[in-house]
Amino acid sequence: MTLLAASATKGAVTDIVTRRFSWEECLLQAWFMVRVSLLPTILVAIPFGVIVSVQVGGVAQQIGAASFSGAVNGIGVLRQGAPLVTSLMIAGAVGSAMCSDLGARTIREEVDALRVMGIDPVRRLVAPRLVAAVGVALLLNVVVAVTAIGTGYALNVGGGDVSSGTYLGSFVSFAAPSDLVLAELKAAVFGFIATVVAAHKGLGATGGPRGVAEAVNQAVVLSFILLALVNVALTQAYVLLVPQRIA
């Protein structure tokens, strides 16, 4: 899997520099990923924003810190919630579709046919999907963040728990541009990992349609595990390396 990631990255960078990269295939894959993941992402982000807002708002009311609910909601969603929801959608919706597509090509011997013709299947099939997935993950992360934060704002301000100015003021006081950078970095890394795992399992599928189904299941489960571990590592590194802002 590591070798596949290195080969796909090298192939994508080399083809982009030499102007041989298949941008048409990349855009087609990106549009496909958006179609299968955008609506589910929004539908997951809304209840996620509701849950965070209700839980945080309830605790804030109990300890008399309702004025800080905007900071807690916004920063929590931005640093953790949005990248995690994005990773689940990329791994679950996009990764499973990608794995099944590559797995079907593998069992139909289309991948072997490419090798016989002297075409590297990693550069032809995986590299465009890798670039597309990273780009789509960055966009989905913004969609999740805006949707979840907007939902929390509507519940807290609309419910009369806190004023609009207080809610936004607390968020602005504690949030920093590095929070957005961290969220986008996580989204890009998650999209990269999910694509590599899906491609690895898809290109290694054997045993006919049943083998493709097993490969999809393995890809989704393994992606979730790796994304959780990487999320912990990136979060700890951010806390240690970036000074936390104090209002």
PDB file of C-alpha atoms in Angstrom, residues 26-238:
ATOM      1  CA  CYS A  26      -9.514  13.594 -13.160  1.00  0.00           C
ATOM      2  CA  LEU A  27     -12.439  15.971 -13.672  1.00  0.00           C
ATOM      3  CA  LEU A  28     -14.783  13.096 -14.526  1.00  0.00           C
ATOM      4  CA  GLN A  29     -13.786  11.287 -11.351  1.00  0.00           C
ATOM      5  CA  ALA A  30     -14.109  14.476  -9.295  1.00  0.00           C
ATOM      6  CA  TRP A  31     -17.617  15.076 -10.620  1.00  0.00           C
ATOM      7  CA  PHE A  32     -18.530  11.459  -9.864  1.00  0.00           C
ATOM      8  CA  MET A  33     -17.196  11.817  -6.304  1.00  0.00           C
ATOM      9  CA  VAL A  34     -19.152  15.027  -5.773  1.00  0.00           C
ATOM     10  CA  ARG A  35     -22.356  13.406  -7.034  1.00  0.00           C
ATOM     11  CA  VAL A  36     -22.109  10.417  -4.709  1.00  0.00           C
ATOM     12  CA  SER A  37     -20.918  12.282  -1.606  1.00  0.00           C
ATOM     13  CA  LEU A  38     -22.221  15.875  -1.553  1.00  0.00           C
ATOM     14  CA  LEU A  39     -25.822  15.245  -0.481  1.00  0.00           C
ATOM     15  CA  PRO A  40     -24.934  12.556   2.103  1.00  0.00           C
ATOM     16  CA  THR A  41     -22.272  14.874   3.483  1.00  0.00           C
ATOM     17  CA  ILE A  42     -24.745  17.711   3.994  1.00  0.00           C
ATOM     18  CA  LEU A  43     -27.327  15.344   5.502  1.00  0.00           C
ATOM     19  CA  VAL A  44     -24.728  14.073   7.992  1.00  0.00           C
ATOM     20  CA  ALA A  45     -23.336  17.552   8.775  1.00  0.00           C
ATOM     21  CA  ILE A  46     -26.724  18.970   9.815  1.00  0.00           C
ATOM     22  CA  PRO A  47     -27.499  16.458  12.601  1.00  0.00           C
ATOM     23  CA  PHE A  48     -23.848  16.552  13.625  1.00  0.00           C
ATOM     24  CA  GLY A  49     -24.128  20.312  14.116  1.00  0.00           C
ATOM     25  CA  VAL A  50     -27.367  19.803  16.040  1.00  0.00           C
ATOM     26  CA  ILE A  51     -25.826  17.229  18.385  1.00  0.00           C
ATOM     27  CA  VAL A  52     -22.746  19.325  19.108  1.00  0.00           C
ATOM     28  CA  SER A  53     -24.826  22.446  19.640  1.00  0.00           C
ATOM     29  CA  VAL A  54     -27.303  20.768  21.990  1.00  0.00           C
ATOM     30  CA  GLN A  55     -24.644  19.032  24.067  1.00  0.00           C
ATOM     31  CA  VAL A  56     -22.296  21.991  24.299  1.00  0.00           C
ATOM     32  CA  GLY A  57     -25.136  24.448  24.845  1.00  0.00           C
ATOM     33  CA  GLY A  58     -26.566  22.366  27.676  1.00  0.00           C
ATOM     34  CA  VAL A  59     -23.260  22.115  29.503  1.00  0.00           C
ATOM     35  CA  ALA A  60     -22.502  25.802  28.907  1.00  0.00           C
ATOM     36  CA  GLN A  61     -25.845  26.790  30.408  1.00  0.00           C
ATOM     37  CA  GLN A  62     -25.230  24.669  33.499  1.00  0.00           C
ATOM     38  CA  ILE A  63     -21.841  26.215  34.266  1.00  0.00           C
ATOM     39  CA  GLY A  64     -22.833  29.745  33.267  1.00  0.00           C
ATOM     40  CA  ALA A  65     -20.603  29.920  30.216  1.00  0.00           C
ATOM     41  CA  ALA A  66     -23.224  30.276  27.492  1.00  0.00           C
ATOM     42  CA  SER A  67     -21.278  33.187  26.007  1.00  0.00           C
ATOM     43  CA  PHE A  68     -18.481  30.781  25.029  1.00  0.00           C
ATOM     44  CA  SER A  69     -20.735  28.339  23.177  1.00  0.00           C
ATOM     45  CA  GLY A  70     -19.820  29.899  19.839  1.00  0.00           C
ATOM     46  CA  ALA A  71     -16.125  29.277  20.377  1.00  0.00           C
ATOM     47  CA  VAL A  72     -16.610  25.703  21.555  1.00  0.00           C
ATOM     48  CA  ASN A  73     -19.044  24.820  18.763  1.00  0.00           C
ATOM     49  CA  GLY A  74     -17.078  26.495  16.006  1.00  0.00           C
ATOM     50  CA  ILE A  75     -13.609  25.335  16.967  1.00  0.00           C
ATOM     51  CA  GLY A  76     -14.788  21.809  17.772  1.00  0.00           C
ATOM     52  CA  VAL A  77     -16.470  21.475  14.402  1.00  0.00           C
ATOM     53  CA  LEU A  78     -13.605  23.101  12.532  1.00  0.00           C
ATOM     54  CA  ARG A  79     -10.776  21.124  14.120  1.00  0.00           C
ATOM     55  CA  GLN A  80     -12.418  17.723  14.561  1.00  0.00           C
ATOM     56  CA  GLY A  81     -15.979  17.445  13.307  1.00  0.00           C
ATOM     57  CA  ALA A  82     -15.637  18.634   9.723  1.00  0.00           C
ATOM     58  CA  PRO A  83     -12.524  16.573   8.854  1.00  0.00           C
ATOM     59  CA  LEU A  84     -13.984  13.449  10.487  1.00  0.00           C
ATOM     60  CA  VAL A  85     -17.316  13.702   8.668  1.00  0.00           C
ATOM     61  CA  THR A  86     -15.421  14.344   5.443  1.00  0.00           C
ATOM     62  CA  SER A  87     -13.233  11.301   6.029  1.00  0.00           C
ATOM     63  CA  LEU A  88     -16.250   9.083   6.660  1.00  0.00           C
ATOM     64  CA  MET A  89     -17.906  10.227   3.457  1.00  0.00           C
ATOM     65  CA  ILE A  90     -14.734   9.881   1.414  1.00  0.00           C
ATOM     66  CA  ALA A  91     -14.022   6.402   2.792  1.00  0.00           C
ATOM     67  CA  GLY A  92     -17.618   5.188   2.833  1.00  0.00           C
ATOM     68  CA  ALA A  93     -19.168   6.659  -0.301  1.00  0.00           C
ATOM     69  CA  VAL A  94     -16.234   7.572  -2.548  1.00  0.00           C
ATOM     70  CA  GLY A  95     -13.817   4.840  -1.443  1.00  0.00           C
ATOM     71  CA  SER A  96     -16.329   2.017  -1.799  1.00  0.00           C
ATOM     72  CA  ALA A  97     -17.380   3.177  -5.272  1.00  0.00           C
ATOM     73  CA  MET A  98     -13.746   3.542  -6.340  1.00  0.00           C
ATOM     74  CA  CYS A  99     -12.797   0.132  -4.969  1.00  0.00           C
ATOM     75  CA  SER A 100     -15.712  -1.594  -6.691  1.00  0.00           C
ATOM     76  CA  ASP A 101     -14.873   0.097 -10.009  1.00  0.00           C
ATOM     77  CA  LEU A 102     -11.199  -0.871  -9.903  1.00  0.00           C
ATOM     78  CA  GLY A 103     -12.072  -4.336  -8.602  1.00  0.00           C
ATOM     79  CA  ALA A 104     -14.461  -4.910 -11.502  1.00  0.00           C
ATOM     80  CA  ARG A 105     -11.779  -3.784 -13.943  1.00  0.00           C
ATOM     81  CA  THR A 106      -9.322  -6.165 -12.306  1.00  0.00           C
ATOM     82  CA  ILE A 107     -11.485  -9.297 -12.458  1.00  0.00           C
ATOM     83  CA  ARG A 108     -12.421  -8.484 -16.070  1.00  0.00           C
ATOM     84  CA  GLU A 109      -8.674  -8.409 -16.790  1.00  0.00           C
ATOM     85  CA  GLU A 110      -8.805  -4.826 -18.029  1.00  0.00           C
ATOM     86  CA  VAL A 111      -5.886  -3.938 -15.755  1.00  0.00           C
ATOM     87  CA  ASP A 112      -3.826  -6.816 -17.180  1.00  0.00           C
ATOM     88  CA  ALA A 113      -4.697  -5.604 -20.680  1.00  0.00           C
ATOM     89  CA  LEU A 114      -3.306  -2.167 -19.833  1.00  0.00           C
ATOM     90  CA  ARG A 115      -0.061  -3.733 -18.647  1.00  0.00           C
ATOM     91  CA  VAL A 116       0.187  -5.787 -21.859  1.00  0.00           C
ATOM     92  CA  MET A 117      -0.176  -2.585 -23.889  1.00  0.00           C
ATOM     93  CA  GLY A 118       2.626  -0.999 -21.887  1.00  0.00           C
ATOM     94  CA  ILE A 119       0.357   1.351 -19.914  1.00  0.00           C
ATOM     95  CA  ASP A 120       0.959   1.700 -16.193  1.00  0.00           C
ATOM     96  CA  PRO A 121      -2.446   1.160 -14.518  1.00  0.00           C
ATOM     97  CA  VAL A 122      -1.330   3.127 -11.468  1.00  0.00           C
ATOM     98  CA  ARG A 123      -0.603   6.253 -13.508  1.00  0.00           C
ATOM     99  CA  ARG A 124      -3.612   5.730 -15.777  1.00  0.00           C
ATOM    100  CA  LEU A 125      -6.262   4.765 -13.201  1.00  0.00           C
ATOM    101  CA  VAL A 126      -5.064   5.584  -9.702  1.00  0.00           C
ATOM    102  CA  ALA A 127      -3.236   8.905 -10.133  1.00  0.00           C
ATOM    103  CA  PRO A 128      -6.218  10.849 -11.579  1.00  0.00           C
ATOM    104  CA  ARG A 129      -8.482   9.446  -8.861  1.00  0.00           C
ATOM    105  CA  LEU A 130      -5.948  10.407  -6.203  1.00  0.00           C
ATOM    106  CA  VAL A 131      -5.771  14.029  -7.332  1.00  0.00           C
ATOM    107  CA  ALA A 132      -9.557  14.197  -7.698  1.00  0.00           C
ATOM    108  CA  ALA A 133     -10.180  12.716  -4.237  1.00  0.00           C
ATOM    109  CA  VAL A 134      -7.827  15.165  -2.509  1.00  0.00           C
ATOM    110  CA  GLY A 135      -9.485  18.115  -4.241  1.00  0.00           C
ATOM    111  CA  VAL A 136     -13.000  16.891  -3.469  1.00  0.00           C
ATOM    112  CA  ALA A 137     -12.060  16.231   0.166  1.00  0.00           C
ATOM    113  CA  LEU A 138     -10.894  19.839   0.545  1.00  0.00           C
ATOM    114  CA  LEU A 139     -14.194  21.123  -0.836  1.00  0.00           C
ATOM    115  CA  LEU A 140     -16.343  18.731   1.214  1.00  0.00           C
ATOM    116  CA  ASN A 141     -14.538  19.783   4.377  1.00  0.00           C
ATOM    117  CA  VAL A 142     -15.572  23.394   3.779  1.00  0.00           C
ATOM    118  CA  VAL A 143     -19.159  22.314   3.088  1.00  0.00           C
ATOM    119  CA  VAL A 144     -19.293  20.319   6.331  1.00  0.00           C
ATOM    120  CA  ALA A 145     -17.768  23.123   8.388  1.00  0.00           C
ATOM    121  CA  VAL A 146     -20.131  25.775   7.030  1.00  0.00           C
ATOM    122  CA  THR A 147     -23.187  23.529   7.397  1.00  0.00           C
ATOM    123  CA  ALA A 148     -22.409  22.362  10.938  1.00  0.00           C
ATOM    124  CA  ILE A 149     -21.347  25.785  12.238  1.00  0.00           C
ATOM    125  CA  GLY A 150     -24.386  27.387  10.600  1.00  0.00           C
ATOM    126  CA  THR A 151     -26.649  24.803  12.217  1.00  0.00           C
ATOM    127  CA  GLY A 152     -25.130  25.466  15.629  1.00  0.00           C
ATOM    128  CA  TYR A 153     -25.520  29.204  15.132  1.00  0.00           C
ATOM    129  CA  ALA A 154     -29.177  28.833  14.159  1.00  0.00           C
ATOM    130  CA  LEU A 155     -29.968  26.674  17.196  1.00  0.00           C
ATOM    131  CA  ASN A 156     -28.141  28.766  19.788  1.00  0.00           C
ATOM    132  CA  VAL A 157     -29.092  32.190  18.491  1.00  0.00           C
ATOM    133  CA  GLY A 158     -32.540  31.193  17.246  1.00  0.00           C
ATOM    134  CA  GLY A 159     -33.325  29.482  20.535  1.00  0.00           C
ATOM    135  CA  GLY A 160     -32.470  32.622  22.489  1.00  0.00           C
ATOM    136  CA  ASP A 161     -29.630  31.004  24.442  1.00  0.00           C
ATOM    137  CA  VAL A 162     -27.134  33.643  23.362  1.00  0.00           C
ATOM    138  CA  SER A 163     -27.115  36.740  21.171  1.00  0.00           C
ATOM    139  CA  SER A 164     -25.722  36.723  17.658  1.00  0.00           C
ATOM    140  CA  GLY A 165     -22.913  39.146  18.515  1.00  0.00           C
ATOM    141  CA  THR A 166     -21.836  37.174  21.568  1.00  0.00           C
ATOM    142  CA  TYR A 167     -21.863  33.884  19.695  1.00  0.00           C
ATOM    143  CA  LEU A 168     -19.804  35.198  16.772  1.00  0.00           C
ATOM    144  CA  GLY A 169     -17.554  37.237  19.039  1.00  0.00           C
ATOM    145  CA  SER A 170     -16.507  34.241  21.106  1.00  0.00           C
ATOM    146  CA  PHE A 171     -15.784  32.243  17.959  1.00  0.00           C
ATOM    147  CA  VAL A 172     -13.659  35.023  16.477  1.00  0.00           C
ATOM    148  CA  SER A 173     -11.796  35.532  19.772  1.00  0.00           C
ATOM    149  CA  PHE A 174     -10.644  31.928  20.079  1.00  0.00           C
ATOM    150  CA  ALA A 175     -10.478  30.741  16.471  1.00  0.00           C
ATOM    151  CA  ALA A 176      -7.346  31.193  14.393  1.00  0.00           C
ATOM    152  CA  PRO A 177      -6.459  30.769  10.706  1.00  0.00           C
ATOM    153  CA  SER A 178      -4.347  27.775  11.702  1.00  0.00           C
ATOM    154  CA  ASP A 179      -7.562  25.961  12.678  1.00  0.00           C
ATOM    155  CA  LEU A 180      -8.769  26.139   9.087  1.00  0.00           C
ATOM    156  CA  VAL A 181      -5.336  25.097   7.848  1.00  0.00           C
ATOM    157  CA  LEU A 182      -5.434  22.082  10.168  1.00  0.00           C
ATOM    158  CA  ALA A 183      -8.920  21.123   8.978  1.00  0.00           C
ATOM    159  CA  GLU A 184      -7.943  21.345   5.309  1.00  0.00           C
ATOM    160  CA  LEU A 185      -4.707  19.449   5.934  1.00  0.00           C
ATOM    161  CA  LYS A 186      -6.646  16.673   7.640  1.00  0.00           C
ATOM    162  CA  ALA A 187      -9.157  16.539   4.800  1.00  0.00           C
ATOM    163  CA  ALA A 188      -6.408  16.277   2.183  1.00  0.00           C
ATOM    164  CA  VAL A 189      -4.584  13.543   4.111  1.00  0.00           C
ATOM    165  CA  PHE A 190      -7.818  11.641   4.715  1.00  0.00           C
ATOM    166  CA  GLY A 191      -8.744  11.818   1.036  1.00  0.00           C
ATOM    167  CA  PHE A 192      -5.267  10.611   0.084  1.00  0.00           C
ATOM    168  CA  ILE A 193      -5.358   7.660   2.498  1.00  0.00           C
ATOM    169  CA  ALA A 194      -8.887   6.588   1.576  1.00  0.00           C
ATOM    170  CA  THR A 195      -8.010   6.647  -2.132  1.00  0.00           C
ATOM    171  CA  VAL A 196      -4.837   4.626  -1.678  1.00  0.00           C
ATOM    172  CA  VAL A 197      -6.611   2.008   0.426  1.00  0.00           C
ATOM    173  CA  ALA A 198      -9.513   1.727  -2.029  1.00  0.00           C
ATOM    174  CA  ALA A 199      -7.166   1.476  -5.015  1.00  0.00           C
ATOM    175  CA  HIS A 200      -4.970  -1.106  -3.300  1.00  0.00           C
ATOM    176  CA  LYS A 201      -7.906  -3.341  -2.422  1.00  0.00           C
ATOM    177  CA  GLY A 202      -9.554  -2.850  -5.803  1.00  0.00           C
ATOM    178  CA  LEU A 203      -6.465  -3.674  -7.865  1.00  0.00           C
ATOM    179  CA  GLY A 204      -5.841  -6.715  -5.662  1.00  0.00           C
ATOM    180  CA  ALA A 205      -9.375  -8.128  -5.918  1.00  0.00           C
ATOM    181  CA  THR A 206      -9.628 -11.812  -6.852  1.00  0.00           C
ATOM    182  CA  GLY A 207     -12.365 -14.422  -6.974  1.00  0.00           C
ATOM    183  CA  GLY A 208     -14.984 -12.768  -9.135  1.00  0.00           C
ATOM    184  CA  PRO A 209     -17.860 -10.589  -7.910  1.00  0.00           C
ATOM    185  CA  ARG A 210     -17.628 -12.028  -4.411  1.00  0.00           C
ATOM    186  CA  GLY A 211     -13.982 -11.029  -4.250  1.00  0.00           C
ATOM    187  CA  VAL A 212     -14.887  -7.479  -5.277  1.00  0.00           C
ATOM    188  CA  ALA A 213     -17.495  -7.279  -2.502  1.00  0.00           C
ATOM    189  CA  GLU A 214     -14.966  -8.505   0.049  1.00  0.00           C
ATOM    190  CA  ALA A 215     -12.407  -6.000  -1.214  1.00  0.00           C
ATOM    191  CA  VAL A 216     -14.897  -3.138  -0.804  1.00  0.00           C
ATOM    192  CA  ASN A 217     -15.702  -4.228   2.755  1.00  0.00           C
ATOM    193  CA  GLN A 218     -12.019  -4.496   3.649  1.00  0.00           C
ATOM    194  CA  ALA A 219     -11.262  -1.107   2.085  1.00  0.00           C
ATOM    195  CA  VAL A 220     -13.975   0.696   4.073  1.00  0.00           C
ATOM    196  CA  VAL A 221     -13.056  -0.907   7.402  1.00  0.00           C
ATOM    197  CA  LEU A 222      -9.318  -0.393   6.944  1.00  0.00           C
ATOM    198  CA  SER A 223      -9.863   3.222   5.865  1.00  0.00           C
ATOM    199  CA  PHE A 224     -11.873   3.996   8.996  1.00  0.00           C
ATOM    200  CA  ILE A 225      -9.161   2.519  11.232  1.00  0.00           C
ATOM    201  CA  LEU A 226      -6.310   4.337   9.493  1.00  0.00           C
ATOM    202  CA  LEU A 227      -8.188   7.638   9.396  1.00  0.00           C
ATOM    203  CA  ALA A 228      -8.904   7.457  13.128  1.00  0.00           C
ATOM    204  CA  LEU A 229      -5.246   6.792  13.933  1.00  0.00           C
ATOM    205  CA  VAL A 230      -3.993   9.524  11.618  1.00  0.00           C
ATOM    206  CA  ASN A 231      -6.528  11.978  13.060  1.00  0.00           C
ATOM    207  CA  VAL A 232      -5.170  11.385  16.567  1.00  0.00           C
ATOM    208  CA  ALA A 233      -1.593  11.856  15.366  1.00  0.00           C
ATOM    209  CA  LEU A 234      -2.340  15.080  13.466  1.00  0.00           C
ATOM    210  CA  THR A 235      -4.343  16.525  16.370  1.00  0.00           C
ATOM    211  CA  GLN A 236      -1.599  15.807  18.898  1.00  0.00           C
ATOM    212  CA  ALA A 237       1.049  17.270  16.600  1.00  0.00           C
ATOM    213  CA  TYR A 238      -1.051  20.418  16.130  1.00  0.00           C
TER     214      TYR A 238
END
